[in-house]
Coordinates of C-alpha atoms and ligand atoms in Angstrom, one line a residue:
Chain A
M1 CA -23.9 20.4 -7.7
M2 CA -26.2 17.5 -8.6
V3 CA -26.0 14.6 -6.3
N4 CA -26.4 11.4 -8.1
F5 CA -26.8 8.6 -5.6
S6 CA -26.1 5.8 -8.1
L7 CA -22.6 7.3 -8.4
L8 CA -22.2 8.5 -4.9
L9 CA -22.9 5.3 -3.0
P10 CA -20.4 3.1 -4.9
A11 CA -17.8 5.9 -4.5
V12 CA -18.4 6.0 -0.8
L13 CA -18.1 2.2 -0.5
N14 CA -15.0 2.2 -2.6
G15 CA -13.6 4.9 -0.4
V16 CA -14.3 3.0 2.7
T17 CA -12.4 0.0 1.4
T18 CA -9.4 2.1 0.6
G19 CA -9.8 3.8 3.9
A20 CA -9.6 0.6 5.8
I21 CA -6.1 0.1 4.3
Y22 CA -5.1 3.6 5.2
A23 CA -6.4 3.0 8.7
L24 CA -4.3 -0.1 9.1
I25 CA -1.1 1.6 7.9
A26 CA -1.9 4.6 10.2
L27 CA -2.5 2.2 13.2
G28 CA 1.0 1.0 12.9
L29 CA 2.3 4.5 12.7
T30 CA 0.2 5.8 15.6
L31 CA 1.1 2.9 17.8
I32 CA 4.8 3.5 17.3
Y33 CA 4.2 7.2 17.9
G34 CA 2.2 6.6 21.0
V35 CA 4.8 4.4 22.7
L36 CA 8.2 5.6 21.3
H37 CA 7.1 9.2 20.8
I38 CA 8.6 9.4 17.4
I39 CA 7.4 9.6 13.8
N40 CA 8.7 6.5 12.0
F41 CA 9.9 7.9 8.7
A42 CA 10.7 4.4 7.5
H43 CA 7.0 3.3 7.7
G44 CA 6.3 3.9 4.0
S45 CA 9.5 2.2 2.9
L46 CA 8.6 -0.9 5.0
L47 CA 5.2 -0.9 3.3
M48 CA 7.0 -0.9 -0.1
L49 CA 9.2 -3.7 1.1
A50 CA 6.2 -5.7 2.1
L51 CA 4.5 -5.1 -1.2
Y52 CA 7.6 -6.4 -3.0
A53 CA 7.8 -9.4 -0.7
A54 CA 4.1 -10.2 -1.5
F55 CA 4.8 -9.6 -5.2
F56 CA 7.7 -12.1 -5.3
L57 CA 6.0 -14.6 -3.1
Y58 CA 3.2 -14.6 -5.7
T59 CA 5.4 -14.5 -8.9
L60 CA 8.2 -16.8 -7.7
A61 CA 6.4 -19.2 -5.3
G62 CA 2.8 -18.9 -6.5
I63 CA 1.6 -17.9 -3.0
D64 CA -1.5 -15.8 -3.1
P65 CA -1.2 -12.5 -1.3
Y66 CA -4.1 -13.4 1.1
V67 CA -2.2 -16.5 2.1
A68 CA 1.1 -14.5 2.3
V69 CA -0.4 -12.6 5.2
L70 CA 0.3 -15.6 7.3
I71 CA 4.0 -15.5 6.3
L72 CA 4.7 -11.8 6.0
V73 CA 3.0 -10.6 9.1
P74 CA 5.3 -12.7 11.4
A75 CA 8.3 -12.0 9.1
F76 CA 7.8 -8.3 9.3
F77 CA 7.1 -8.4 13.0
V78 CA 10.6 -10.0 13.4
L79 CA 12.1 -7.4 11.0
G80 CA 10.5 -4.5 12.9
Y81 CA 11.6 -5.9 16.2
G82 CA 15.2 -6.4 15.0
L83 CA 15.3 -2.9 13.4
Q84 CA 14.3 -1.2 16.7
R85 CA 16.4 -3.5 19.0
F86 CA 19.6 -3.7 16.9
V87 CA 19.6 -0.7 14.6
I88 CA 17.5 2.2 15.9
Q89 CA 18.0 1.8 19.6
P90 CA 21.8 1.4 19.6
T91 CA 22.4 4.2 17.1
S92 CA 20.1 6.7 18.7
H93 CA 21.4 6.5 22.3
G94 CA 17.8 7.0 23.5
R95 CA 17.4 10.5 22.2
D96 CA 14.2 11.2 20.3
E97 CA 15.7 13.5 17.7
N98 CA 18.3 10.8 16.9
I99 CA 15.6 8.2 16.5
L100 CA 13.9 10.5 14.0
L101 CA 17.1 10.8 11.9
V102 CA 17.8 7.1 12.1
T103 CA 14.3 6.2 10.8
L104 CA 14.8 8.8 8.0
G105 CA 18.2 7.2 7.2
L106 CA 16.6 3.8 7.1
A107 CA 13.9 5.0 4.7
I108 CA 16.6 6.4 2.3
I109 CA 18.6 3.2 2.5
I110 CA 15.6 0.9 1.9
D111 CA 14.2 3.0 -0.9
N112 CA 17.5 3.1 -2.8
L113 CA 18.2 -0.5 -2.2
A114 CA 14.8 -1.3 -3.8
L115 CA 15.6 1.0 -6.7
W116 CA 18.9 -0.7 -7.3
L117 CA 17.6 -4.3 -6.9
W118 CA 14.3 -4.0 -8.6
T119 CA 14.5 -0.8 -10.8
S120 CA 11.7 1.7 -11.0
T121 CA 9.5 -0.6 -13.1
T122 CA 5.9 -0.6 -12.0
R123 CA 4.9 -4.2 -11.2
T124 CA 1.4 -5.7 -10.7
I125 CA 0.2 -9.3 -10.2
D126 CA -2.6 -11.0 -12.2
T127 CA -4.9 -13.0 -10.0
S128 CA -8.0 -14.9 -11.1
Y129 CA -10.2 -12.8 -8.9
A130 CA -8.8 -9.4 -9.6
F131 CA -11.8 -8.3 -11.7
E132 CA -14.5 -10.2 -9.9
V133 CA -17.2 -7.9 -8.6
I134 CA -19.8 -8.4 -6.0
D135 CA -23.3 -7.0 -6.8
L136 CA -24.7 -5.4 -3.6
G137 CA -27.9 -4.4 -5.4
F138 CA -27.1 -0.7 -5.3
A139 CA -23.4 -0.9 -6.2
F140 CA -20.8 -3.2 -7.7
I141 CA -17.7 -3.6 -5.6
P142 CA -14.6 -5.4 -6.7
L143 CA -14.1 -8.6 -4.7
P144 CA -10.5 -7.9 -3.7
K145 CA -11.6 -4.6 -2.2
I146 CA -14.2 -6.3 -0.1
I147 CA -11.6 -8.8 1.1
A148 CA -9.2 -6.0 1.8
F149 CA -11.8 -4.1 3.8
F150 CA -12.7 -7.0 6.0
G151 CA -9.1 -8.2 6.3
A152 CA -7.9 -4.8 7.4
L153 CA -10.8 -4.4 9.9
A154 CA -10.1 -7.9 11.3
F155 CA -6.4 -7.1 11.7
A156 CA -7.3 -3.8 13.4
A157 CA -9.6 -5.7 15.7
L158 CA -6.9 -8.2 16.6
L159 CA -4.5 -5.3 17.3
W160 CA -7.1 -3.7 19.5
A161 CA -7.7 -6.9 21.5
L162 CA -3.9 -7.4 21.9
I163 CA -3.5 -3.9 23.3
T164 CA -6.5 -4.1 25.5
F165 CA -6.5 -7.6 26.9
T166 CA -3.0 -9.0 27.0
D167 CA -0.1 -8.5 29.4
L168 CA 2.0 -7.3 26.5
G169 CA -0.8 -4.8 25.6
R170 CA -0.9 -3.5 29.2
A171 CA 2.9 -3.2 29.2
I172 CA 2.8 -1.3 26.0
R173 CA 0.2 1.2 27.3
A174 CA 2.2 1.5 30.6
V175 CA 5.5 2.2 28.8
A176 CA 3.7 4.8 26.5
R177 CA 2.8 7.0 29.5
E178 CA 5.2 6.1 32.3
R179 CA 8.6 4.7 31.4
D180 CA 10.1 4.8 34.9
G181 CA 7.0 3.3 36.5
A182 CA 7.1 0.6 33.9
R183 CA 10.8 -0.2 34.7
L184 CA 9.9 -0.3 38.4
V185 CA 7.3 -3.1 38.0
G186 CA 9.9 -5.1 36.1
I187 CA 9.0 -4.3 32.5
R188 CA 12.0 -4.3 30.2
V189 CA 11.2 -1.1 28.4
E190 CA 13.6 -1.7 25.5
H191 CA 11.9 -5.0 24.8
V192 CA 8.5 -3.4 24.8
Y193 CA 9.8 -0.7 22.4
A194 CA 11.0 -3.3 20.0
M195 CA 7.7 -5.3 20.3
T196 CA 5.8 -2.2 19.5
F197 CA 7.9 -1.4 16.5
G198 CA 7.5 -5.0 15.4
I199 CA 3.7 -4.9 15.7
G200 CA 3.6 -1.6 13.8
T201 CA 5.6 -3.1 11.0
A202 CA 3.5 -6.2 11.0
A203 CA 0.4 -4.0 10.4
V204 CA 2.1 -2.6 7.4
A205 CA 2.8 -6.1 6.1
A206 CA -0.8 -7.0 6.5
A207 CA -1.9 -3.9 4.6
A208 CA 0.5 -4.7 1.8
C209 CA -0.9 -8.2 1.3
F210 CA -4.5 -6.8 1.2
L211 CA -3.4 -4.0 -1.1
L212 CA -1.4 -5.8 -3.7
P213 CA -4.2 -7.6 -5.8
T214 CA -5.7 -4.2 -6.7
F215 CA -2.6 -2.1 -6.7
Y216 CA 1.0 -2.0 -8.0
V217 CA 4.4 -1.8 -6.5
T218 CA 7.4 0.5 -7.3
P219 CA 10.2 1.7 -5.0
Q220 CA 8.3 4.9 -4.5
V221 CA 4.9 3.4 -3.7
G222 CA 5.3 4.0 0.0
Y223 CA 5.3 7.8 -0.2
A224 CA 1.7 8.1 -1.4
F225 CA 0.5 6.0 1.6
V226 CA 2.8 7.4 4.2
L227 CA 1.5 11.0 3.5
V228 CA -2.0 9.8 3.9
A229 CA -1.1 7.8 7.0
F230 CA 0.5 10.9 8.5
T231 CA -2.7 12.8 7.8
T232 CA -4.8 10.0 9.3
V233 CA -2.7 10.0 12.5
V234 CA -2.9 13.8 12.8
L235 CA -6.6 13.8 12.0
G236 CA -7.3 11.0 14.5
G237 CA -5.2 12.6 17.2
M238 CA -1.7 11.4 17.7
G239 CA -1.5 8.1 19.4
S240 CA -5.2 7.4 19.3
F241 CA -6.4 4.0 18.1
V242 CA -10.1 4.7 17.5
G243 CA -9.1 8.1 16.0
A244 CA -6.8 6.5 13.5
L245 CA -9.4 4.0 12.5
S246 CA -12.2 6.5 11.9
A247 CA -9.8 9.0 10.3
G248 CA -8.6 6.4 7.9
L249 CA -12.1 5.5 6.8
L250 CA -13.0 9.1 6.5
L251 CA -10.0 10.0 4.3
G252 CA -10.7 7.0 2.1
I253 CA -14.2 8.4 1.4
V254 CA -12.8 12.0 0.9
E255 CA -10.4 10.7 -1.6
S256 CA -13.0 8.7 -3.4
L257 CA -15.5 11.6 -3.6
G258 CA -12.7 13.9 -4.6
G259 CA -11.9 11.5 -7.5
L260 CA -15.6 11.4 -8.4
Y261 CA -16.1 15.2 -8.6
L262 CA -12.7 16.6 -9.4
G263 CA -11.3 13.8 -11.5
E264 CA -9.2 10.8 -10.6
S265 CA -5.9 12.6 -10.5
L266 CA -7.1 15.2 -8.0
G267 CA -8.7 12.6 -5.7
Q268 CA -6.0 13.0 -3.0
L269 CA -6.2 16.8 -3.1
G270 CA -9.0 16.7 -0.5
I271 CA -6.9 14.7 1.9
F272 CA -4.1 17.3 1.9
V273 CA -6.5 20.2 2.2
I274 CA -7.9 18.5 5.3
F275 CA -4.4 17.9 6.6
I276 CA -3.6 21.6 6.4
L277 CA -6.9 22.7 7.8
I278 CA -6.5 20.3 10.8
L279 CA -3.0 21.5 11.5
L280 CA -4.2 25.1 11.4
F281 CA -7.4 24.7 13.4
R282 CA -7.4 21.5 15.4
P283 CA -3.8 20.4 15.9
M284 CA -4.9 17.9 18.6
G285 CA -6.9 16.1 15.9
L286 CA -10.6 15.7 15.2
F287 CA -11.0 13.0 17.9
G288 CA -8.0 14.0 20.1
A289 CA -8.8 15.3 23.5
R290 CA -5.4 16.4 24.7
A291 CA -3.4 19.2 23.1
Chain B
M1 CA 21.3 -9.9 55.7
L2 CA 18.6 -8.8 53.2
L3 CA 20.4 -5.8 51.8
E4 CA 24.0 -4.8 52.2
V5 CA 25.3 -1.6 50.5
D6 CA 29.0 -1.0 50.6
R7 CA 30.7 2.4 49.8
L8 CA 28.2 3.2 47.1
E9 CA 29.0 6.1 44.8
A10 CA 26.8 7.5 42.0
G11 CA 25.9 10.7 40.3
Y12 CA 24.6 12.4 37.1
G13 CA 27.0 13.1 34.3
V14 CA 30.2 14.1 36.0
V15 CA 28.4 15.5 39.1
P16 CA 28.7 13.2 42.1
V17 CA 25.6 12.8 44.3
L18 CA 26.2 9.8 46.5
R19 CA 29.7 9.8 48.2
G20 CA 30.4 6.4 49.6
L21 CA 27.2 5.2 51.3
S22 CA 27.2 2.0 53.4
L23 CA 24.0 0.6 54.9
H24 CA 22.2 -2.6 55.7
V25 CA 18.6 -3.8 56.1
A26 CA 17.4 -7.0 57.6
S27 CA 14.1 -8.8 57.1
G28 CA 11.3 -7.6 59.4
E29 CA 12.8 -4.2 60.2
V30 CA 12.0 -0.7 59.1
I31 CA 15.1 1.3 58.3
A32 CA 14.7 5.0 57.8
V33 CA 16.9 7.2 55.6
L34 CA 16.3 10.8 56.5
G35 CA 17.5 13.9 54.8
A36 CA 16.6 17.3 53.4
N37 CA 15.7 18.2 49.8
G38 CA 18.5 17.4 47.4
A39 CA 20.5 15.3 49.9
G40 CA 20.4 12.4 47.4
K41 CA 17.7 10.2 48.9
S42 CA 15.9 9.5 45.6
T43 CA 19.2 9.0 43.8
L44 CA 20.1 6.3 46.4
N45 CA 16.7 4.6 45.7
R46 CA 17.2 4.7 42.0
V47 CA 20.6 3.1 42.2
L48 CA 19.4 0.4 44.6
S49 CA 16.4 -0.5 42.4
G50 CA 18.5 -0.6 39.2
L51 CA 17.1 2.5 37.5
M52 CA 20.6 3.9 37.3
P53 CA 24.0 2.2 37.6
P54 CA 26.4 3.1 40.4
W55 CA 29.8 4.5 39.7
S56 CA 31.5 2.3 42.3
G57 CA 30.7 0.3 45.4
H58 CA 28.7 -2.9 46.0
V59 CA 25.1 -3.9 46.5
R60 CA 24.3 -7.4 47.8
F61 CA 20.7 -8.6 48.0
E62 CA 20.1 -11.8 50.1
G63 CA 23.9 -12.3 50.0
I64 CA 24.1 -12.2 46.2
E65 CA 26.1 -9.5 44.4
T66 CA 23.5 -7.5 42.4
T67 CA 25.6 -4.3 41.7
G68 CA 24.6 -2.8 38.3
Q69 CA 21.7 -5.2 37.6
D70 CA 18.7 -3.7 35.8
A71 CA 15.4 -2.9 37.4
A72 CA 13.6 -5.9 36.0
A73 CA 16.2 -8.2 37.6
M74 CA 15.9 -6.5 41.0
V75 CA 12.1 -6.8 40.9
E76 CA 12.5 -10.4 40.0
A77 CA 14.8 -10.9 43.0
G78 CA 12.3 -9.2 45.3
L79 CA 13.6 -5.7 45.7
V80 CA 10.7 -3.3 44.9
H81 CA 10.9 0.4 44.8
V82 CA 7.8 2.6 45.3
P83 CA 9.1 5.8 43.8
E84 CA 8.7 9.5 44.6
G85 CA 5.9 11.0 42.6
R86 CA 3.9 7.7 42.5
R87 CA 4.7 6.9 38.9
I88 CA 1.4 5.0 38.5
F89 CA 0.0 4.4 35.0
P90 CA -2.6 7.2 34.6
N91 CA -4.1 5.8 31.4
L92 CA -4.7 2.3 32.9
N93 CA -7.4 1.5 35.4
V94 CA -6.7 0.6 39.0
R95 CA -6.9 -3.2 38.4
E96 CA -4.5 -3.0 35.4
N97 CA -2.1 -1.0 37.4
L98 CA -2.1 -3.6 40.2
E99 CA -1.9 -6.5 37.8
L100 CA 1.2 -4.9 36.2
G101 CA 2.7 -4.9 39.7
S102 CA 2.8 -8.7 39.4
Y103 CA 4.2 -8.5 35.9
R104 CA 7.2 -10.7 36.9
R105 CA 5.2 -13.1 39.0
G106 CA 2.8 -15.1 36.7
R107 CA -1.0 -15.3 36.6
P108 CA -1.9 -17.7 39.5
R109 CA 0.1 -15.6 42.0
R110 CA -1.3 -12.4 40.6
R111 CA -4.8 -13.4 41.7
Q112 CA -3.7 -14.0 45.3
N113 CA -1.7 -10.8 45.4
L114 CA -4.7 -8.9 44.1
E115 CA -6.9 -10.2 46.9
R116 CA -4.2 -9.3 49.5
A117 CA -3.8 -5.8 48.1
F118 CA -7.6 -5.2 48.2
E119 CA -7.6 -6.5 51.8
I120 CA -4.9 -3.9 52.8
F121 CA -6.5 -1.2 50.6
P122 CA -10.2 -1.7 50.6
R123 CA -10.7 1.7 49.0
L124 CA -8.9 0.6 45.9
K125 CA -11.4 -2.3 45.5
E126 CA -14.2 0.1 45.1
R127 CA -12.4 1.7 42.2
T128 CA -11.0 -1.2 40.2
S129 CA -12.2 0.1 36.8
Q130 CA -11.4 3.8 37.4
A131 CA -8.6 5.3 35.4
A132 CA -5.7 5.7 37.8
G133 CA -5.0 9.3 36.6
T134 CA -8.4 10.3 38.0
L135 CA -7.8 9.0 41.5
S136 CA -7.2 11.6 44.3
G137 CA -3.6 12.2 45.4
G138 CA -4.0 10.0 48.5
E139 CA -5.6 7.2 46.5
Q140 CA -2.8 7.4 43.9
Q141 CA -0.2 7.0 46.7
M142 CA -2.1 3.9 48.0
L143 CA -2.2 2.5 44.5
S144 CA 1.5 3.1 44.1
I145 CA 2.3 1.2 47.4
A146 CA -0.3 -1.5 46.5
R147 CA 1.3 -1.9 43.1
G148 CA 4.7 -2.4 44.8
L149 CA 3.2 -5.1 47.1
M150 CA 1.8 -6.9 44.1
A151 CA 5.4 -7.7 43.2
E152 CA 5.8 -9.8 46.3
P153 CA 8.7 -7.7 47.7
K154 CA 11.2 -9.0 50.2
L155 CA 12.5 -5.5 50.5
L156 CA 10.2 -2.6 49.9
I157 CA 11.8 0.9 49.3
L158 CA 9.4 3.7 49.9
D159 CA 10.4 7.1 48.7
E160 CA 8.6 9.8 50.8
P161 CA 5.2 8.0 51.0
S162 CA 3.8 10.7 53.2
L163 CA 4.4 13.5 50.8
G164 CA 1.3 15.4 49.9
L165 CA -1.0 13.5 52.3
S166 CA -3.3 15.1 54.9
P167 CA -2.1 14.6 58.6
L168 CA -4.7 12.0 59.0
L169 CA -3.6 10.0 56.0
V170 CA 0.1 10.4 57.0
E171 CA -0.8 8.8 60.3
E172 CA -2.6 6.0 58.4
M173 CA 0.4 5.6 56.1
F174 CA 2.9 5.1 58.9
G175 CA 0.6 2.6 60.5
L176 CA 0.4 0.8 57.3
V177 CA 4.2 0.6 56.9
Q178 CA 4.4 -1.0 60.3
R179 CA 1.7 -3.5 59.4
I180 CA 3.4 -4.5 56.2
C181 CA 6.7 -4.9 58.0
A182 CA 5.1 -7.2 60.5
D183 CA 4.6 -9.7 57.6
G184 CA 8.4 -10.2 57.7
L185 CA 9.6 -8.0 54.8
G186 CA 12.3 -5.4 55.1
I187 CA 11.4 -1.8 54.6
L188 CA 13.7 1.1 53.6
L189 CA 11.7 4.1 54.4
V190 CA 13.0 7.3 52.9
E191 CA 11.4 10.4 54.5
Q192 CA 11.7 14.0 55.5
N193 CA 9.1 13.3 58.2
V194 CA 11.7 12.8 60.9
M195 CA 9.6 12.3 64.1
Q196 CA 7.1 9.8 62.6
S197 CA 9.8 7.9 60.8
L198 CA 11.9 7.5 63.9
A199 CA 8.8 6.3 65.8
I200 CA 8.4 3.3 63.6
A201 CA 12.0 2.6 62.5
S202 CA 14.4 0.4 64.3
R203 CA 17.5 2.2 62.9
A204 CA 18.0 5.3 60.9
Y205 CA 20.6 7.1 58.7
M206 CA 20.9 10.8 58.3
L207 CA 21.8 11.7 54.7
E208 CA 23.4 15.1 54.1
N209 CA 25.0 16.0 50.8
G210 CA 25.3 12.4 49.7
A211 CA 26.9 11.1 52.8
F212 CA 25.6 9.6 56.0
T213 CA 26.4 12.0 58.9
L214 CA 24.6 10.1 61.6
E215 CA 23.4 6.6 62.0
G216 CA 22.2 4.3 64.8
P217 CA 19.1 3.0 66.6
A218 CA 16.1 5.2 66.2
A219 CA 15.7 5.8 69.9
A220 CA 19.3 7.0 70.2
L221 CA 18.9 9.4 67.2
L222 CA 15.8 10.9 68.8
E223 CA 18.0 12.0 71.7
N224 CA 20.8 13.2 69.5
P225 CA 21.4 16.9 70.1
Q226 CA 22.8 17.4 66.5
L227 CA 19.6 15.9 65.0
K228 CA 17.3 17.8 67.3
K229 CA 18.9 21.0 66.3
A230 CA 19.0 20.4 62.6
Y231 CA 15.7 18.7 62.0
L232 CA 13.4 19.3 64.9
G233 CA 14.4 22.9 65.6
L234 CA 14.9 22.1 69.3
Ligands
ATP301 N1 18.4 13.5 36.5 C1 19.2 14.3 37.2 N2 20.2 14.9 36.5 C2 21.1 15.7 37.1 N3 21.0 16.0 38.5 C3 20.1 15.3 39.2 C4 19.1 14.5 38.6 N4 18.3 14.0 39.5 C5 18.7 14.6 40.7 N5 19.8 15.4 40.5 C6 20.5 16.1 41.5 O1 21.0 15.2 42.5 C7 20.9 15.7 43.8 C8 20.1 14.8 44.7 O2 18.8 14.6 44.2 P1 17.8 13.6 44.8 O3 16.6 13.6 43.9 O4 18.4 12.3 45.0 O5 17.5 14.3 46.2 P2 16.4 13.9 47.3 O6 17.1 13.8 48.6 O7 15.5 12.8 46.9 O8 15.5 15.3 47.4 P3 14.0 15.5 47.7 O9 13.8 15.4 49.1 O10 13.7 16.9 47.2 O11 13.3 14.5 46.9 C9 20.2 17.1 43.6 O12 21.2 18.1 43.7 C10 19.6 17.0 42.3 O13 19.6 18.3 41.7
MG302 MG1 13.6 12.6 46.4

């Protein structure tokens, strides 16, 4: 196959910007997995909810999605905290398989509620900057994608700093590996679970705000992302922060190159081929050390 | 009295393990609870530190009723449990493990506690940034005790601290327990190592099948024919 760099480079850059969003969504998922040891099936539905929230903040209140980050991140943190503390925890009685079912149930409820409230109409917002492009000399990249890229990376860096340097971060890492030990130093494990779920949900809200200017929202929009996020988490090694970040970026590039060579509609094919190959040959993930 | 336990009963599911235990510990004394595998020693510790609720009975700490309070509340009050199997955080480094020991104590006190812990365990100071999971078994046991001390305990519960240590380290461990106790805190030492425990304890309780079958001053227990026969093979 002919390699045309004037096409290839923009495609890679485009892929990296999408990949940063994938990474951010996957970081939330992998954080929750690493600490609560469950796959949060409601993750995509919460993303959808955040996209609608950003959409209505823009159309009804005129708040730009990039400004809405400051509102939706705390709001979705509180939502996630409350969901874990007052819905998932009490209904699952501490059993992992129950938690799984409760998050699945939550996803179904949120999705159908969205369908009922907002119908399946595809909605987009028109911003003044939606079609602005930045000329990098060798490629033109839409401005909102560049903002999304740096916004997602900045949020990921904040998350990393939180986990690495704060008391809460230490408590989260402690609970992830040694629940009883954590209890014995006085950590309230249920609180840490809820904080973790809140942070994971906040990451999804940030992703939604960065995504909306170049994307659309429907009640089903979460599925596309959550599948990619699962792939990202598996590829990066379950529960691994750096793994999720690199895997997200990689998958963004794979999708973009797939779109370039196979046609737009088959762009995601490569992602799922990778997903299956990873599950077959490296179930611990590309970057994962432990089985 | 630092800790008073009155007719404590507890178990798992419907299976009773502790059948009406009463004991007391004062500040500045080492109290030993001795018993064979499965006697219920760790279960007693778990109930006392709030990891599991008792079925019935009372626990009073510094004269205040604390029955059924959670582990965080007990740590806050000053009852600290260094558990069987160490339970350190393998993915965190030594310093982070220790700092989490002072989780309920605030940052200024944490610094002082850390200095004191390094004074008692100089070997940990050389390894502050090593992942705790890569420490040797003995070092992990020290870290576990040091982490407990970081919580500023008034009562320290030690669950088989000598388990898995070489004879030399066991010696060191019992010396250490005595030294910590000299600072004025109470120690509930749960052990299978009967001779060495009785050597440093002021009183002891023999736990069999969830009930205390013998109790009294350590010196008297050392002479007890029943104990000699059962545990020392004499
Ligand atoms: N989580 C649990 N679920 C059910 N039974 C348990 C549980 N933990 C302990 N037991 C049972 O309770 C009894 C007492 O166990 P415990 O761990 O308190 O003994 P122990 O005296 O600490 O023994 P060891 O010296 O071996 O540590 C045992 O019969 C044990 O099988
Ligand atoms: Mg035990």
